[in-house]
Amino acid sequence: MRPHLLSSLAAIALVAGSAAYAETSQQPAPEAEASTLAELVEKVDIPYESFTLDNGLTVLVHTDRKAPIVGVTTYYRVGSKNEPRGRTGFAHLFEHLMFGGSENVENFDIPLEAAGSTSTNGSTNFDRTNYVETVPTGALDLALMMESDRMGYLLGAISQDKLDKQRGVVQNEKRQGDNQPYGLTFYTLLEGLFPVGHPYRHSTIGSMADLDAASLGDVRKWFMDNYGPNNVVLSLTGDIDAATARPMVEKWFGAIPRGPEVTPVQAAPVTLAAEKTRELIDQVPQTRIYRAWTGPSLNHADAVPLSIGMSVLGGLASSRLDNVLVRDEQLATGVSAFNWQSEQVSVLVAQMDIKPGVDRAAAEKRLDEVIAEMLAKGPTADELTRAATSLVSNEIDGLERVGGFGGKGATLAEGLLYSQDPAFYKSTLEQVAALKPAQVTEALGRWMTRPAYRLAIVPGERVESGATMGGWGDEGSVAAPPPDAKAPIEVTRTGPPRELPTPQPVGPLTFPTVERAELENGIEVTLARRTAIPKVAISVEFDAGYAADGAANAGTQSLMMDLLEEGTTSRSAVQIAEEQERLGAEIGTGSSLDTSSVSMNALTSNLAPSLALMADIVRNPAFADTEVQRVRDQRLAEIAQQLSSPGGLAGRTLRPIVFGENHPYGSVGSLGLVPVVEAIGPAKLRAEHQAWIRPENAKIFVVGDVTMDELKPQLERAFGDWQGTGEAAPAKVLDGAIPAAQTRLVVIDRPNSPQSVIYAGRVLPITGPTPDLESLDLANEVLGNGFLSRINMVIREEKGWSYGARSGVDDPAGPRLFTISTAVQSDRTADSVQLILDIARDFANSTQGVDETEFNRVTDGNIRGLPNRFETNFQVLGAIEENDRLGRPDDYYTTLPDRYRAITKDAIDAAARQYLGPDNLTIVVVGDRKLIDEQLGKLELPVTYLAVDTSVSNAD
């Protein structure tokens, strides 16, 4: 669910052996000899055992002892395609109700988070509903009891109040999505591709009218019809085995009676009778073009060839669309193509964001020509190899994790649910390994020479309403269902009382040993060795970040970092992309507030040539005129996209006001300001690189399957001869003056917004390295950092005004920023602002100090949950980087349990009182002023109004 670098098992044997290479400043490293994809498939394995209870519950168990945690992944064989007319969105609404408590569990989240679970979560799509949590091994019995209680004993705890509140939450989730630029696109694609009544025609979120119509009777029927154990796959993955799991599962799930089988849905791909065209006007900064077709089922022989073909067309960094439309002819600022696969159908999509100033007809013509050439000639053998490698990587991305969305438990469950084979991933990879270019060409020809749906999203004032979209499709001719009459129904207990088991104690945290070395040129190297997988995660970090810009240069640092991958003195951008794909490595560049970095995830067996490529990117950027112009134009388009987003507007606004434009942190963010970006040329970028990206200012952090004796010589060859100037990097004055804080509203008008974004903040009189402030971190968890926090529980769960609300305290090198953020339905904007202020005030003045449940959750729950925080190489990498940046000792996380145990309720209350009160908050509100001005006036706070194109640093 989160984008991240190439996952741990993604390319275990893609490239074998080490390779000699020339100096990075001279010529590219020779290509390493690649292993075959068949060899890769042989090494990717998720062994499992399975058993089935008498009631039909199927259990899959995979043992992975690398950490004392177990992923609990539950898949129900029902999704939005099973919804009847008039009840679109109900499967997802029911998923929300499953977290509202069952007959023996008042709240599903509190016991699990107190036991050290990751935040519990669930999701719904067309084909299934799933629920996930990853718990300490000693809390598995608790997790199984709770999952069984809502599977078997939910109805006695359902109420009209719970239904109404979750209805509000889901409707605000829908508003939040609709309120984004291009937020109506998915509805429109489904409308164009599928006829009314097709199971994949309506969106999973549904229509507002259908959500309003959902009743307690519908809840009872949906549960009884679909949530029987015989319609469920339960995956247990991690520190568990089948012999241990079976009696636990039988104890808690065995008495739940079998339910009816979910009725299969008939849903075939649709061939349009003729090409269809639609133009949708939306509040977007540039025209986006789509070409779309329906495709075959997941188990169809063409599914994998189509995914490979779409990757070659527009998925790879070196794809056809990228090379022609973005790099060579510069008609577009962004392109993509993909096969969006569901169980019974897929949607094949190619899309393009037309570069501002380019003739739309000319751009569309070239898009169609590139697609036509792909259909006629298909991929080359080299493209097929690189795309197949990427597909394998994506399929197993996240499999370093035992649970959660996309982890090993989900992979096994989906294989059984959709293909009757938990190891379906293996047959998929075997098909990938055996693919020939002709097979891909033939599959593309079968599906993409049919009539296409041609959609254009064009800039203008939005005239469509997301509230009426996403439903069955016949709303124009058939009356909407009546709203829920809220007729009372008898709610009685359906099962015997059951006690929650007590979680077992957790052992001491095991954190990898941290080793240090220094290269010949003085670069510090930090290594944490982990041998769970043959991968190495590396970050070359520079003390810079977009705080290095200042207002006059806003956007310069991050643009320079973006261009590192766009060509060196010996490699073009395409060569860099292709070499990464062949090596099984992924390299990324970026800038955070305080640091700029180049990161890489590479195979241990191919570390040397991967480091050679990484070093060339870091040391020898070309900053060629044509590439600078192209990336600069893409950056300007990104800024325009940010300015069209309510969250983007709020994010750009707050920091310049609270820090002031003269402070390094008083930035609009890494994207920068349009006038600055427009003026940046190659000479400016070379000077920026010379000033900041040099060995005196660098540190290297490494986590993975490599020893220091193996690592250091390779780093010496890649970076050891890199010589700097001996001068210190430019100074960032982080202790500079900050404007006096005051409580006030800053309002930005965004017409036609169904929600208002609220983003409030205040600079704190402490810095990230200020020691012994764990009590502040815990106080912030109580207030707003987490699902169970006070702000979220009131605004989302109690009021139903938002899909979520949170608070945060960042930890930079300089002054820390306290923020509160949410997106709320427009008619509750002022009420939400007032609630935020009231909740913060009650905590800060001890009117409502931390209670026992909260205290146990944020102390003992955090202690129990620490192993979950270090499951992957990149999680450990982030931890050691943070320790270095904040001046913490290497054993900080192993001593953190004792730090938490020493914190008292009084200490948490004191931290809230000192740092988390509501006074002097700058409150940015982005919404439709026609709907919110009168409300906000009643708050009697000073108000500043900003136009979207106004320099926010001038707000006063």
XYZ file of N, CA, C and O in Angstrom, residues 392-511:
480
model
N 7.694 -9.604 -11.837
C 8.034 -10.497 -10.724
C 8.272 -9.677 -9.462
O 7.802 -10.019 -8.371
N 8.996 -8.581 -9.621
C 9.283 -7.727 -8.462
C 8.001 -7.194 -7.844
O 7.838 -7.190 -6.625
N 7.091 -6.727 -8.677
C 5.850 -6.161 -8.148
C 4.967 -7.225 -7.503
O 4.320 -6.967 -6.482
N 4.917 -8.415 -8.099
C 4.068 -9.467 -7.554
C 4.500 -9.870 -6.146
O 3.677 -10.215 -5.308
N 5.803 -9.859 -5.915
C 6.283 -10.292 -4.600
C 6.773 -9.124 -3.750
O 7.358 -9.329 -2.685
N 6.493 -7.900 -4.204
C 6.851 -6.722 -3.414
C 6.106 -6.766 -2.078
O 4.922 -7.024 -2.013
N 6.790 -6.517 -1.043
C 6.165 -6.558 0.272
C 6.223 -7.920 0.939
O 5.764 -8.058 2.075
N 6.754 -8.945 0.240
C 6.767 -10.274 0.845
C 7.833 -10.436 1.916
O 7.953 -11.508 2.513
N 8.594 -9.384 2.164
C 9.438 -9.391 3.349
C 8.564 -9.298 4.598
O 8.973 -9.679 5.687
N 7.353 -8.823 4.407
C 6.391 -8.720 5.510
C 5.567 -9.988 5.592
O 5.112 -10.511 4.583
N 5.325 -10.446 6.806
C 4.522 -11.656 6.970
C 3.037 -11.369 6.805
O 2.274 -12.220 6.333
N 2.587 -10.177 7.215
C 1.170 -9.872 7.170
C 0.899 -8.538 6.523
O 1.723 -7.987 5.796
N -0.295 -8.001 6.779
C -0.678 -6.722 6.217
C -1.104 -6.841 4.774
O -1.107 -7.913 4.170
N -1.484 -5.713 4.176
C -1.857 -5.693 2.777
C -0.625 -6.005 1.927
O 0.410 -5.366 2.053
N -0.713 -6.989 1.061
C 0.383 -7.303 0.175
C 1.450 -8.189 0.757
O 2.431 -8.499 0.080
N 1.329 -8.624 2.019
C 2.313 -9.503 2.621
C 2.104 -10.955 2.205
O 1.259 -11.283 1.358
N 2.874 -11.840 2.813
C 2.817 -13.247 2.412
C 1.462 -13.883 2.718
O 0.990 -14.740 1.969
N 0.832 -13.450 3.802
C -0.489 -13.992 4.104
C -1.501 -13.652 3.035
O -2.329 -14.492 2.642
N -1.452 -12.425 2.530
C -2.377 -12.010 1.471
C -2.102 -12.755 0.178
O -3.032 -13.148 -0.543
N -0.825 -12.991 -0.141
C -0.484 -13.716 -1.363
C -1.072 -15.123 -1.343
O -1.666 -15.585 -2.330
N -0.928 -15.816 -0.229
C -1.470 -17.171 -0.125
C -2.993 -17.167 -0.173
O -3.613 -17.987 -0.860
N -3.611 -16.238 0.561
C -5.079 -16.198 0.623
C -5.680 -15.884 -0.737
O -6.670 -16.505 -1.146
N -5.107 -14.936 -1.449
C -5.665 -14.571 -2.756
C -5.500 -15.710 -3.754
O -6.377 -15.934 -4.594
N -4.372 -16.428 -3.685
C -4.210 -17.557 -4.583
C -5.308 -18.594 -4.386
O -5.863 -19.130 -5.352
N -5.638 -18.894 -3.128
C -6.692 -19.870 -2.860
C -8.065 -19.320 -3.220
O -8.889 -20.012 -3.822
N -8.317 -18.065 -2.879
C -9.641 -17.483 -3.075
C -9.989 -17.384 -4.559
O -11.107 -17.711 -4.970
N -9.042 -16.916 -5.357
C -9.337 -16.642 -6.761
C -8.989 -17.796 -7.703
O -9.583 -17.919 -8.771
N -7.993 -18.614 -7.312
C -7.483 -19.617 -8.254
C -7.430 -21.016 -7.668
O -6.847 -21.916 -8.288
N -7.984 -21.212 -6.482
C -8.019 -22.503 -5.816
C -6.624 -23.075 -5.576
O -6.428 -24.288 -5.489
N -5.640 -22.180 -5.449
C -4.262 -22.626 -5.247
C -3.488 -21.563 -4.482
O -3.170 -20.514 -5.037
N -3.163 -21.813 -3.199
C -2.384 -20.810 -2.459
C -1.051 -20.482 -3.122
O -0.524 -19.379 -2.948
N -0.484 -21.435 -3.864
C 0.794 -21.214 -4.550
C 0.584 -20.710 -5.971
O 1.452 -20.887 -6.831
N -0.519 -20.061 -6.239
C -0.787 -19.548 -7.588
C 0.297 -18.569 -8.028
O 0.590 -18.442 -9.211
N 0.899 -17.852 -7.057
C 1.982 -16.936 -7.400
C 3.094 -17.659 -8.143
O 3.746 -17.101 -9.028
N 3.326 -18.948 -7.802
C 4.387 -19.710 -8.462
C 4.055 -19.984 -9.923
O 4.904 -19.829 -10.809
N 2.823 -20.412 -10.184
C 2.459 -20.667 -11.578
C 2.468 -19.378 -12.386
O 2.800 -19.389 -13.582
N 2.128 -18.251 -11.741
C 2.215 -16.972 -12.432
C 3.659 -16.661 -12.811
O 3.952 -16.271 -13.946
N 4.571 -16.846 -11.868
C 5.974 -16.577 -12.146
C 6.537 -17.537 -13.182
O 7.371 -17.151 -14.014
N 6.083 -18.774 -13.151
C 6.528 -19.728 -14.163
C 6.054 -19.310 -15.552
O 6.783 -19.449 -16.545
N 4.831 -18.787 -15.624
C 4.341 -18.292 -16.912
C 5.158 -17.098 -17.380
O 5.509 -16.990 -18.548
N 5.494 -16.222 -16.448
C 6.325 -15.061 -16.781
C 7.676 -15.524 -17.336
O 8.163 -15.012 -18.345
N 8.279 -16.503 -16.666
C 9.606 -16.959 -17.066
C 9.608 -17.580 -18.453
O 10.619 -17.518 -19.166
N 8.488 -18.170 -18.847
C 8.426 -18.874 -20.129
C 7.893 -18.010 -21.266
O 7.826 -18.466 -22.416
N 7.503 -16.780 -20.992
C 6.876 -15.943 -22.015
C 7.808 -15.662 -23.178
O 9.005 -15.439 -23.010
N 7.224 -15.606 -24.381
C 7.926 -15.195 -25.588
C 7.303 -13.910 -26.117
O 6.102 -13.653 -25.894
N 8.071 -13.076 -26.809
C 7.509 -11.825 -27.340
C 6.250 -12.034 -28.167
O 5.310 -11.238 -28.087
N 6.206 -13.109 -28.944
C 5.034 -13.338 -29.797
C 3.769 -13.541 -28.966
O 2.676 -13.111 -29.379
N 3.894 -14.189 -27.802
C 2.717 -14.394 -26.951
C 2.158 -13.068 -26.450
O 0.936 -12.882 -26.376
N 3.049 -12.159 -26.095
C 2.605 -10.841 -25.634
C 1.944 -10.085 -26.780
O 0.872 -9.472 -26.619
N 2.556 -10.126 -27.951
C 1.999 -9.429 -29.115
C 0.610 -9.958 -29.441
O -0.320 -9.186 -29.714
N 0.458 -11.268 -29.412
C -0.849 -11.861 -29.733
C -1.901 -11.477 -28.695
O -3.054 -11.182 -29.040
N -1.543 -11.481 -27.416
C -2.511 -11.117 -26.380
C -2.931 -9.659 -26.512
O -4.130 -9.325 -26.421
N -1.970 -8.766 -26.742
C -2.309 -7.355 -26.936
C -3.242 -7.191 -28.133
O -4.208 -6.414 -28.080
N -2.959 -7.916 -29.202
C -3.806 -7.808 -30.392
C -5.216 -8.305 -30.157
O -6.181 -7.752 -30.700
N -5.367 -9.360 -29.351
C -6.713 -9.882 -29.090
C -7.581 -8.898 -28.320
O -8.794 -8.819 -28.540
N -6.975 -8.138 -27.411
C -7.780 -7.330 -26.488
C -7.764 -5.835 -26.789
O -8.735 -5.142 -26.503
N -6.694 -5.331 -27.379
C -6.573 -3.874 -27.540
C -6.798 -3.382 -28.955
O -6.711 -2.180 -29.221
N -7.121 -4.294 -29.875
C -7.571 -3.849 -31.197
C -9.092 -3.712 -31.238
O -9.648 -3.295 -32.249
N -9.762 -4.058 -30.158
C -11.208 -3.836 -30.048
C -11.484 -2.344 -29.834
O -10.578 -1.579 -29.487
N -12.708 -1.903 -30.008
C -13.010 -0.474 -29.812
C -12.615 0.008 -28.419
O -12.866 -0.667 -27.413
N -12.007 1.178 -28.353
C -11.510 1.734 -27.097
C -12.484 2.754 -26.533
O -13.275 3.370 -27.265
N -12.405 2.933 -25.222
C -13.083 4.053 -24.561
C -12.066 5.171 -24.441
O -11.012 5.018 -23.824
N -12.364 6.318 -25.062
C -11.453 7.455 -25.125
C -11.998 8.545 -24.198
O -13.029 9.143 -24.468
N -11.278 8.771 -23.101
C -11.728 9.737 -22.087
C -10.716 10.857 -21.973
O -9.503 10.610 -21.953
N -11.217 12.084 -21.894
C -10.366 13.254 -21.667
C -10.884 14.005 -20.450
O -12.077 14.319 -20.374
N -10.003 14.273 -19.482
C -10.322 15.133 -18.346
C -9.684 16.481 -18.646
O -8.455 16.579 -18.767
N -10.496 17.522 -18.797
C -9.993 18.815 -19.264
C -10.224 19.888 -18.202
O -11.181 19.821 -17.420
N -9.348 20.899 -18.151
C -9.470 21.945 -17.133
C -10.732 22.791 -17.320
O -11.157 23.098 -18.436
N -11.311 23.172 -16.207
C -12.498 24.024 -16.194
C -13.189 23.905 -14.858
O -12.710 23.227 -13.945
N -14.317 24.540 -14.719
C -15.064 24.454 -13.478
C -15.857 23.164 -13.456
O -16.601 22.850 -14.399
N -15.702 22.405 -12.396
C -16.373 21.110 -12.294
C -17.877 21.282 -12.343
O -18.452 22.109 -11.615
N -18.528 20.488 -13.195
C -19.982 20.551 -13.322
C -20.642 19.253 -12.867
O -21.840 19.231 -12.591
N -19.889 18.172 -12.809
C -20.429 16.906 -12.323
C -20.265 16.842 -10.806
O -19.376 17.470 -10.237
N -21.114 16.047 -10.172
C -21.026 15.853 -8.725
C -20.711 14.404 -8.427
O -21.423 13.494 -8.885
N -19.655 14.183 -7.651
C -19.325 12.823 -7.260
C -20.411 12.160 -6.439
O -20.507 10.933 -6.410
N -21.255 12.962 -5.788
C -22.312 12.401 -4.945
C -23.271 11.532 -5.744
O -23.800 10.541 -5.235
N -23.499 11.889 -6.998
C -24.448 11.143 -7.831
C -23.766 10.096 -8.701
O -24.439 9.405 -9.465
N -22.451 9.978 -8.591
C -21.709 9.023 -9.412
C -21.316 7.816 -8.564
O -21.329 7.866 -7.338
N -20.965 6.737 -9.250
C -20.501 5.541 -8.570
C -21.579 4.514 -8.300
O -21.296 3.448 -7.762
N -22.839 4.818 -8.676
C -23.939 3.906 -8.401
C -24.218 2.945 -9.544
O -23.387 2.705 -10.415
N -25.441 2.433 -9.557
C -25.819 1.362 -10.485
C -25.736 1.799 -11.944
O -25.453 1.002 -12.827
N -26.016 3.078 -12.190
C -25.899 3.598 -13.545
C -27.203 3.983 -14.193
O -27.205 4.608 -15.268
N -28.320 3.646 -13.573
C -29.619 3.984 -14.155
C -30.330 5.067 -13.352
O -31.546 5.210 -13.402
N -29.540 5.857 -12.615
C -30.154 6.861 -11.736
C -30.955 7.902 -12.502
O -31.870 8.525 -11.951
N -30.615 8.099 -13.765
C -31.352 9.088 -14.544
C -32.758 8.663 -14.917
O -33.608 9.508 -15.230
N -33.028 7.359 -14.873
C -34.346 6.871 -15.283
C -35.091 6.125 -14.180
O -36.285 5.879 -14.308
N -34.390 5.764 -13.122
C -35.012 5.031 -12.022
C -34.821 5.826 -10.735
O -33.727 6.311 -10.449
N -35.849 5.964 -9.981
C -35.777 6.737 -8.740
C -34.812 6.103 -7.759
O -34.677 4.879 -7.680
N -34.153 6.963 -6.996
C -33.227 6.480 -5.972
C -33.996 5.762 -4.878
O -35.168 6.061 -4.621
N -33.377 4.801 -4.202
C -34.060 4.131 -3.093
C -34.327 5.126 -1.973
O -33.577 6.090 -1.796
N -35.391 4.925 -1.227
C -35.672 5.844 -0.126
C -34.602 5.747 0.948
O -34.005 4.689 1.153
N -34.354 6.846 1.647
C -33.366 6.794 2.740
C -33.798 5.814 3.820
O -34.974 5.470 3.955
N -32.830 5.371 4.577
C -33.070 4.451 5.684
C -34.155 5.005 6.601
O -34.030 6.108 7.148
N -35.231 4.252 6.751
C -36.330 4.675 7.618
C -36.001 4.483 9.090
O -36.751 4.932 9.961
N -34.898 3.803 9.347
C -34.425 3.565 10.710
C -35.464 2.856 11.565
O -35.665 3.163 12.741
N -36.109 1.886 10.921
C -37.086 1.078 11.652
C -36.363 0.230 12.689
O -35.350 -0.404 12.385
N -36.862 0.213 13.909
C -36.176 -0.561 14.954
C -36.261 -2.058 14.663
O -37.272 -2.559 14.159
N -35.194 -2.758 14.950
C -35.219 -4.208 14.867
C -34.694 -4.758 16.186
O -33.921 -4.107 16.886
N -35.120 -5.948 16.525
C -34.700 -6.550 17.775
C -33.243 -7.001 17.674
O -32.857 -7.705 16.740
N -32.437 -6.564 18.608
C -31.028 -6.935 18.646
C -30.806 -7.754 19.907
O -30.980 -7.251 21.030
N -30.451 -9.001 19.736
C -30.236 -9.885 20.877
C -28.916 -10.625 20.713
O -28.419 -10.817 19.599
N -28.374 -11.047 21.829
C -27.122 -11.810 21.811
C -27.344 -13.121 21.060
O -28.361 -13.806 21.249
N -26.380 -13.484 20.230
C -26.503 -14.701 19.426
C -25.573 -15.816 19.880
O -25.609 -16.911 19.319
N -24.721 -15.529 20.866
C -23.797 -16.557 21.338
C -23.496 -16.372 22.803
O -23.878 -15.378 23.433
N -22.795 -17.319 23.401
C -22.492 -17.260 24.834
C -21.407 -16.221 25.105
O -20.615 -15.868 24.226
N -21.332 -15.730 26.342
C -20.235 -14.824 26.708
C -18.894 -15.527 26.562
O -18.756 -16.721 26.836
N -17.888 -14.769 26.119
C -16.531 -15.307 25.966
C -15.550 -14.267 26.496
O -15.688 -13.075 26.240
N -14.571 -14.720 27.214
C -13.586 -13.820 27.803
C -12.425 -13.597 26.834
O -11.979 -14.530 26.156
N -11.920 -12.373 26.817
C -10.737 -12.086 26.019
C -9.515 -12.691 26.688
O -9.291 -12.485 27.890
N -8.710 -13.464 25.956
C -7.491 -14.013 26.559
C -6.465 -12.917 26.835
O -6.448 -11.873 26.165
N -5.635 -13.139 27.810
C -4.602 -12.177 28.181
C -3.346 -12.419 27.341
O -2.846 -13.544 27.289
N -2.832 -11.411 26.680
C -1.607 -11.601 25.889
C -0.437 -12.009 26.769
O -0.319 -11.582 27.924
N 0.421 -12.830 26.206
C 1.608 -13.258 26.938
C 2.667 -12.165 26.903
O 2.669 -11.303 26.020
N 3.589 -12.160 27.842
C 4.643 -11.139 27.850
C 5.514 -11.237 26.596
O 5.625 -12.296 25.976
N 6.118 -10.114 26.245
C 7.046 -10.092 25.115
C 8.472 -10.068 25.643
O 8.741 -9.573 26.740
N 9.383 -10.618 24.861
C 10.788 -10.621 25.247
C 11.466 -9.318 24.878
O 10.862 -8.404 24.298
N 12.749 -9.200 25.190
C 13.495 -7.989 24.830
C 13.548 -7.814 23.309
O 13.569 -8.789 22.557
N 13.571 -6.580 22.875
C 13.666 -6.284 21.448
C 15.044 -6.687 20.928
O 16.068 -6.376 21.535
N 15.049 -7.364 19.792
C 16.300 -7.681 19.111
C 16.470 -6.705 17.957
O 15.675 -6.700 17.015
N 17.489 -5.872 18.057
C 17.786 -4.896 17.006
C 19.173 -5.231 16.454
O 20.081 -5.578 17.221
